[in-house]
Amino acid sequence: MQSHQIKSFEEYQNACQRSVSDPEGFWSDIASTFTWRKKWNTTLEWNFEEPNVKWFKGGKLNITENCLDRHLKTRGNKLALIWEPNDPKERFVRYTYRELYEKVCQFANVLKKNGVQKGDRVCIYMPMIPELAFAVLACARIGAVHSVIFAGFSAVSMSDRINDAGAKMVLTSDGLNRGAKQIPVKRVVDEALESCPSVEKVIVVERLGWAVNMVEGRDVWFHDEVKDVAKDCPAEEMDAEDMLFILYTSGSTGKPKGVVHTCGGYMVYAQYSFMNVFQYQESDVFWCTADIGWVTGHTYLLYGPLLSGATTLMFEGVPTYPDNGRFWQVCDKFGVNIFYTAPTAIRSLMGGDIDDVLSYSLDSLKVLGSVGEPINEEAWHWYHTHVGKERCPVVDTWWQTETGGIMISSLANVTPTKPAHAAFPLPGIQPILVDAEGNEITDNEVEGYLCVKFPWPGMIRTTYGDHERCRLSYFSTYKGLYFTGDGAKRDENGWYRIIGRVDDVINVSGHRFGTAEIEEAINHNEHVVESAVVGFPHDVKGQGIYAFVICKDKPEREDYLRAEIIETVVEKIGKIAKPDKIQIVSGLPKTRSGKIMRRILRKVAEGDTSNLGDTSTLLDPDVVDEIKAGAL
Ligand code: WTA
């Protein structure tokens, strides 16, 4: 299975070359290492106009047979999943491949018993407990489409997603632990379901032992349902292009869209990218700190590692509880070899006492990874020096919910690394930079819009229920190209450095929000007439949220109003989207055609008003002075 793990720079170059000259042969060889019930007829069918992308057409498989069943003979007793609870005093739990197989099958049988069938959508709103992993894989086992909703989203966000997906079932828990706090999860689900007619059943996993409201005929306890089900469950035969999951993510317009990934291509890409970027070796313990509610958790906590027969660690808690040393304590406790986290976590720990990291040995670490946003040089060096002891390569992995897996990154110890540079495309990935007109920029030492010109197996297939939205969002800006929404530089040696979003998406602690989405939430507040949201550089979060708000009447107490606006955002989206700064203004800088000049607002938010550019085309140039004067 490891034969497609690249071992040298030369092999990397050869693989890249072949992946361009013979992409179908290249991916077909890799796909052949998996277990298929029936081999595919056509390796690739595609056009980026509709778009229509099909990999391994006609192939039949089940991804869980590849994650679990095929390992049972050789790795039955190997650890598949290690679970570390929020509270370090609570006992951790470990599952071998055989045990995980049984847990997944049991969960699958519970789903079946409660009426879930192939093709049904199941929403999962759960904390980071082992049952979340079982639930995701159980859906895949029976051919149900999972849609995991991060358990920090509000009831309103949840019901939007459930309704968009037309989900039949919701899987949840009584509550969750987050550091010193306990949060009532089931209560949020109950509120969401007041406006979700498609949901017939709710299965509740007990985590805190809280008494919760159970709706007769709708809600059941997992521990009751699992009592007498079998530990075996046949895997449903899926077409390579059948949907595996939907994952909602924000774009620059409208409500979050449901990114759709399919079984065959996603499987191949998750495993290939995992093995190559991290250079996983058979006895390594791999830890990805992302929540399964985000794509990183899907691909690199669950699918990538399990497809590779790896030992993967799942952590319920947060990096700062009970103290800033928690990540490093867990690394030492389980001998973690490969550690994958987000720059925002690193920055939040950098501010603390250095002894919080120096008091752990971290001897087991071999490879460090970063994901979610550009990693600044300071954070890169801190990570490399204090965590990696200058011994571990730091792979800066650039990718997106839509790409399914890592696209641009160094391969640990195989290709070189450079601070703050994602560096090189993986074999099979053909990124290009284009100018504003969509012309390819072929030189080095350039900057442009990052696009991809050829399909790869893990790419988005559609946005659920609205294929046109997928075309408009990703394939219409530049003809014949997948447009990422990111800007990037290519240095004199051809190394990529991702700059960040060039659309109205802000990246807060590695989480994506559309400015329009936050504005819409703010505008729900009864005192608000209009708002404009922009990002600004934030020391820990990468980007913070800065809102300019016009109110109906001049508020008596601005701080009360701000608190109320924050509450509205928390209610509509969730705590993760709370504005950091709210400036009450009497007007917004608009052009005569009514378009908000965000460029000006961004400058104000960044605290750089020395050169606001041409403001003469504004409807009311005076408003700019007022905004500048009131900047926070
Ligand atoms: C940003 C997360 C710079 C980027 C896997 C992208 C990054 C968005 C990096 C996707 C990185 C992710 N360097 N920027 N290594 N990784 N991004 O969908 O703007 O949550 O478009 O996927 O995060 O975020 P998403």
XYZ file of C-alpha atoms in Angstrom, residues 31-330:
300
model
C -6.299 3.959 -7.270
C -5.393 0.334 -8.024
C -3.886 -0.047 -4.567
C -7.374 0.224 -2.990
C -10.088 -2.381 -2.565
C -12.728 -2.025 -5.264
C -15.740 -4.292 -5.617
C -15.577 -3.566 -9.329
C -12.894 -1.728 -11.259
C -13.776 1.539 -13.027
C -14.308 1.792 -16.795
C -13.120 5.357 -17.357
C -10.457 6.977 -15.202
C -11.446 10.571 -15.898
C -14.215 12.436 -17.646
C -14.202 16.199 -17.322
C -14.878 19.721 -18.430
C -14.635 22.864 -16.323
C -17.446 24.609 -18.207
C -20.470 22.903 -16.667
C -18.432 21.754 -14.614
C -18.544 17.970 -14.949
C -15.833 15.985 -13.233
C -16.001 12.222 -12.822
C -13.168 10.064 -11.592
C -13.105 6.263 -11.757
C -16.504 6.102 -13.460
C -18.201 2.751 -13.147
C -16.001 1.744 -10.197
C -17.768 0.231 -7.178
C -16.491 0.426 -3.641
C -17.169 1.323 -0.058
C -14.709 3.680 1.569
C -15.095 2.015 4.974
C -13.971 -1.321 3.540
C -10.806 0.554 2.678
C -10.583 2.262 6.082
C -11.373 -0.813 8.141
C -12.048 -4.238 6.619
C -8.941 -4.433 4.488
C -6.711 -3.765 7.508
C -8.229 -6.456 9.728
C -5.967 -9.270 8.552
C -2.684 -7.462 8.966
C -3.515 -4.696 11.405
C -6.456 -6.067 13.399
C -4.669 -5.481 16.681
C -2.981 -2.253 15.680
C -4.337 0.912 17.299
C -6.585 2.771 14.926
C -7.948 5.501 17.176
C -6.729 7.002 20.430
C -9.164 9.315 22.166
C -7.956 11.847 24.721
C -10.700 13.530 26.760
C -10.993 17.203 27.650
C -10.178 16.541 31.292
C -6.674 15.080 31.694
C -7.891 13.197 34.772
C -10.458 11.262 32.775
C -9.214 8.035 31.248
C -8.301 7.990 27.564
C -9.728 5.295 25.295
C -8.035 3.301 22.557
C -9.521 1.254 19.736
C -7.718 -1.285 17.605
C -8.725 -1.641 13.971
C -10.880 -4.617 14.930
C -12.581 -2.713 17.733
C -13.143 0.323 15.552
C -14.612 -1.911 12.878
C -17.087 -3.306 15.391
C -18.013 0.110 16.766
C -18.665 1.454 13.286
C -20.723 -1.566 12.311
C -22.800 -1.273 15.469
C -23.434 2.390 14.848
C -24.343 1.578 11.250
C -26.849 -0.987 12.479
C -28.372 1.599 14.822
C -28.784 3.972 11.877
C -30.419 1.264 9.789
C -32.726 0.249 12.619
C -33.879 3.859 12.778
C -34.716 4.027 9.118
C -31.641 5.466 7.406
C -31.105 4.225 3.868
C -28.530 4.673 1.142
C -28.590 8.238 -0.170
C -30.315 9.728 2.908
C -28.615 12.775 4.410
C -27.659 12.584 8.076
C -26.533 15.701 9.938
C -24.088 15.218 12.766
C -23.810 17.868 15.477
C -21.545 16.317 18.071
C -18.545 17.032 20.226
C -15.160 15.429 19.631
C -15.980 12.082 21.208
C -15.294 8.656 19.679
C -18.967 8.289 18.726
C -18.527 11.187 16.309
C -15.895 9.192 14.437
C -18.065 6.064 14.544
C -21.076 8.037 13.321
C -19.298 9.497 10.302
C -17.927 6.123 9.245
C -21.252 4.420 9.967
C -22.985 6.733 7.507
C -20.356 5.937 4.893
C -20.761 2.235 5.612
C -24.458 2.202 4.721
C -24.205 4.761 1.929
C -25.869 7.606 3.817
C -24.449 11.064 3.120
C -22.947 12.650 6.225
C -22.994 16.339 6.815
C -21.098 17.258 9.948
C -21.936 20.635 11.447
C -19.308 22.033 13.803
C -20.828 21.996 17.292
C -20.041 25.692 17.784
C -22.614 26.821 15.224
C -25.891 28.279 16.439
C -29.347 26.718 16.114
C -30.155 29.044 13.207
C -27.023 27.987 11.303
C -27.785 24.372 12.016
C -31.349 24.541 10.767
C -30.226 26.316 7.559
C -27.831 23.479 6.870
C -30.261 20.706 7.815
C -32.915 22.194 5.542
C -30.545 22.723 2.658
C -29.417 19.105 2.909
C -32.966 17.817 3.505
C -31.600 15.647 6.300
C -33.710 12.837 7.663
C -31.800 12.350 10.862
C -29.649 14.281 13.327
C -26.980 12.670 15.487
C -26.025 14.583 18.588
C -25.112 14.390 22.280
C -26.558 15.647 25.531
C -23.785 18.181 25.998
C -20.127 18.845 25.436
C -16.967 19.764 27.307
C -14.885 22.663 26.195
C -12.081 23.474 28.591
C -13.653 24.401 31.912
C -17.090 24.863 30.318
C -19.893 22.444 29.649
C -22.296 23.288 26.870
C -25.839 21.947 26.347
C -25.745 20.612 22.826
C -29.104 18.869 22.688
C -30.862 22.107 23.591
C -29.390 23.767 20.495
C -30.580 20.845 18.366
C -34.110 21.107 19.801
C -34.225 24.766 18.915
C -32.911 24.146 15.401
C -35.425 21.378 14.768
C -38.368 23.679 15.379
C -37.948 24.648 11.754
C -36.667 21.444 10.170
C -39.589 19.380 8.851
C -37.423 16.794 7.099
C -35.926 15.401 10.318
C -37.685 12.247 11.503
C -35.269 10.939 14.107
C -32.641 12.212 16.514
C -30.107 9.892 18.088
C -28.518 11.220 21.252
C -25.175 10.027 22.608
C -24.647 10.472 26.313
C -21.513 12.443 27.146
C -22.229 14.469 30.275
C -25.011 12.392 31.778
C -27.352 15.356 31.737
C -31.097 14.992 31.776
C -32.256 16.345 28.448
C -35.564 16.840 26.752
C -36.390 13.773 24.627
C -39.189 14.216 22.125
C -41.442 11.182 22.083
C -41.297 9.321 18.781
C -38.419 11.439 17.503
C -35.526 11.208 19.938
C -33.774 8.048 21.108
C -30.686 7.381 23.220
C -27.795 5.779 21.423
C -27.009 3.541 24.416
C -30.518 2.059 24.293
C -30.441 1.515 20.559
C -27.013 -0.100 20.461
C -27.796 -2.733 23.098
C -28.786 -5.590 20.853
C -27.363 -4.780 17.431
C -24.769 -6.924 15.670
C -21.079 -6.062 15.507
C -21.076 -6.734 11.817
C -22.743 -4.758 9.111
C -22.311 -5.360 5.400
C -20.909 -2.357 3.573
C -23.193 -0.844 0.948
C -21.800 -0.980 -2.569
C -21.273 2.581 -3.774
C -20.528 4.020 -7.147
C -17.245 5.942 -7.285
C -19.231 9.100 -8.016
C -21.937 8.572 -5.380
C -21.958 11.288 -2.740
C -19.865 10.578 0.343
C -20.481 13.794 2.238
C -21.662 17.368 2.205
C -19.722 19.951 4.172
C -20.998 23.507 4.414
C -18.576 26.360 3.936
C -18.807 30.107 3.455
C -18.335 31.947 0.223
C -18.434 35.624 -0.608
C -22.161 35.690 -1.231
C -25.297 34.312 0.350
C -25.670 31.435 2.729
C -22.974 28.798 3.204
C -22.885 26.280 0.401
C -22.841 22.523 0.693
C -19.593 21.310 -0.843
C -20.115 17.791 -2.197
C -17.410 15.130 -2.236
C -17.817 11.697 -3.764
C -16.617 8.270 -2.670
C -13.904 7.152 -5.075
C -11.904 10.274 -5.861
C -11.991 11.623 -2.329
C -10.747 8.303 -0.979
C -7.807 8.146 -3.358
C -6.806 11.741 -2.774
C -7.184 11.678 1.018
C -4.895 8.682 1.331
C -2.345 9.745 -1.273
C -1.939 13.240 0.149
C -1.771 11.964 3.740
C 0.954 9.414 3.046
C 3.047 11.807 1.017
C 2.830 15.111 2.820
C 3.363 13.673 6.295
C 5.476 10.695 5.200
C 3.602 8.461 7.603
C 5.487 5.316 8.684
C 3.751 2.176 9.911
C 4.279 2.640 13.652
C 3.744 6.408 13.805
C 1.103 8.079 15.943
C -0.529 10.893 14.003
C -2.351 13.786 15.633
C -4.459 16.284 13.757
C -5.946 18.765 16.226
C -8.779 19.917 13.943
C -12.391 19.282 14.864
C -14.194 16.791 12.604
C -16.663 19.608 11.967
C -14.146 21.100 9.530
C -12.686 19.547 6.404
C -9.267 19.094 8.014
C -10.846 16.779 10.565
C -12.624 14.843 7.824
C -9.563 14.247 5.681
C -6.661 14.153 8.129
C -8.136 13.049 11.418
C -10.353 10.346 9.977
C -10.252 9.274 6.371
C -6.610 9.861 5.341
C -5.070 8.109 8.359
C -7.564 5.219 8.477
C -7.242 4.603 4.747
C -3.500 4.333 5.368
C -3.823 1.955 8.322
C -2.438 4.641 10.622
C -2.944 5.322 14.324
C -4.862 8.574 14.639
C -5.407 10.620 17.766
C -8.597 12.501 18.541
C -8.673 15.175 21.240
C -11.834 16.436 22.867
C -10.380 19.539 24.502
C -8.665 22.827 23.768
C -4.957 23.783 23.697
C -5.249 26.020 26.743
C -6.966 23.694 29.221
C -6.071 23.014 31.970
C -3.029 25.061 30.930
C -1.031 26.112 27.884
C 1.004 22.921 27.959
C -1.862 20.594 27.093
C -0.904 19.908 23.472
C 2.652 19.067 24.467
C 1.582 16.973 27.415
C -0.610 14.899 25.088
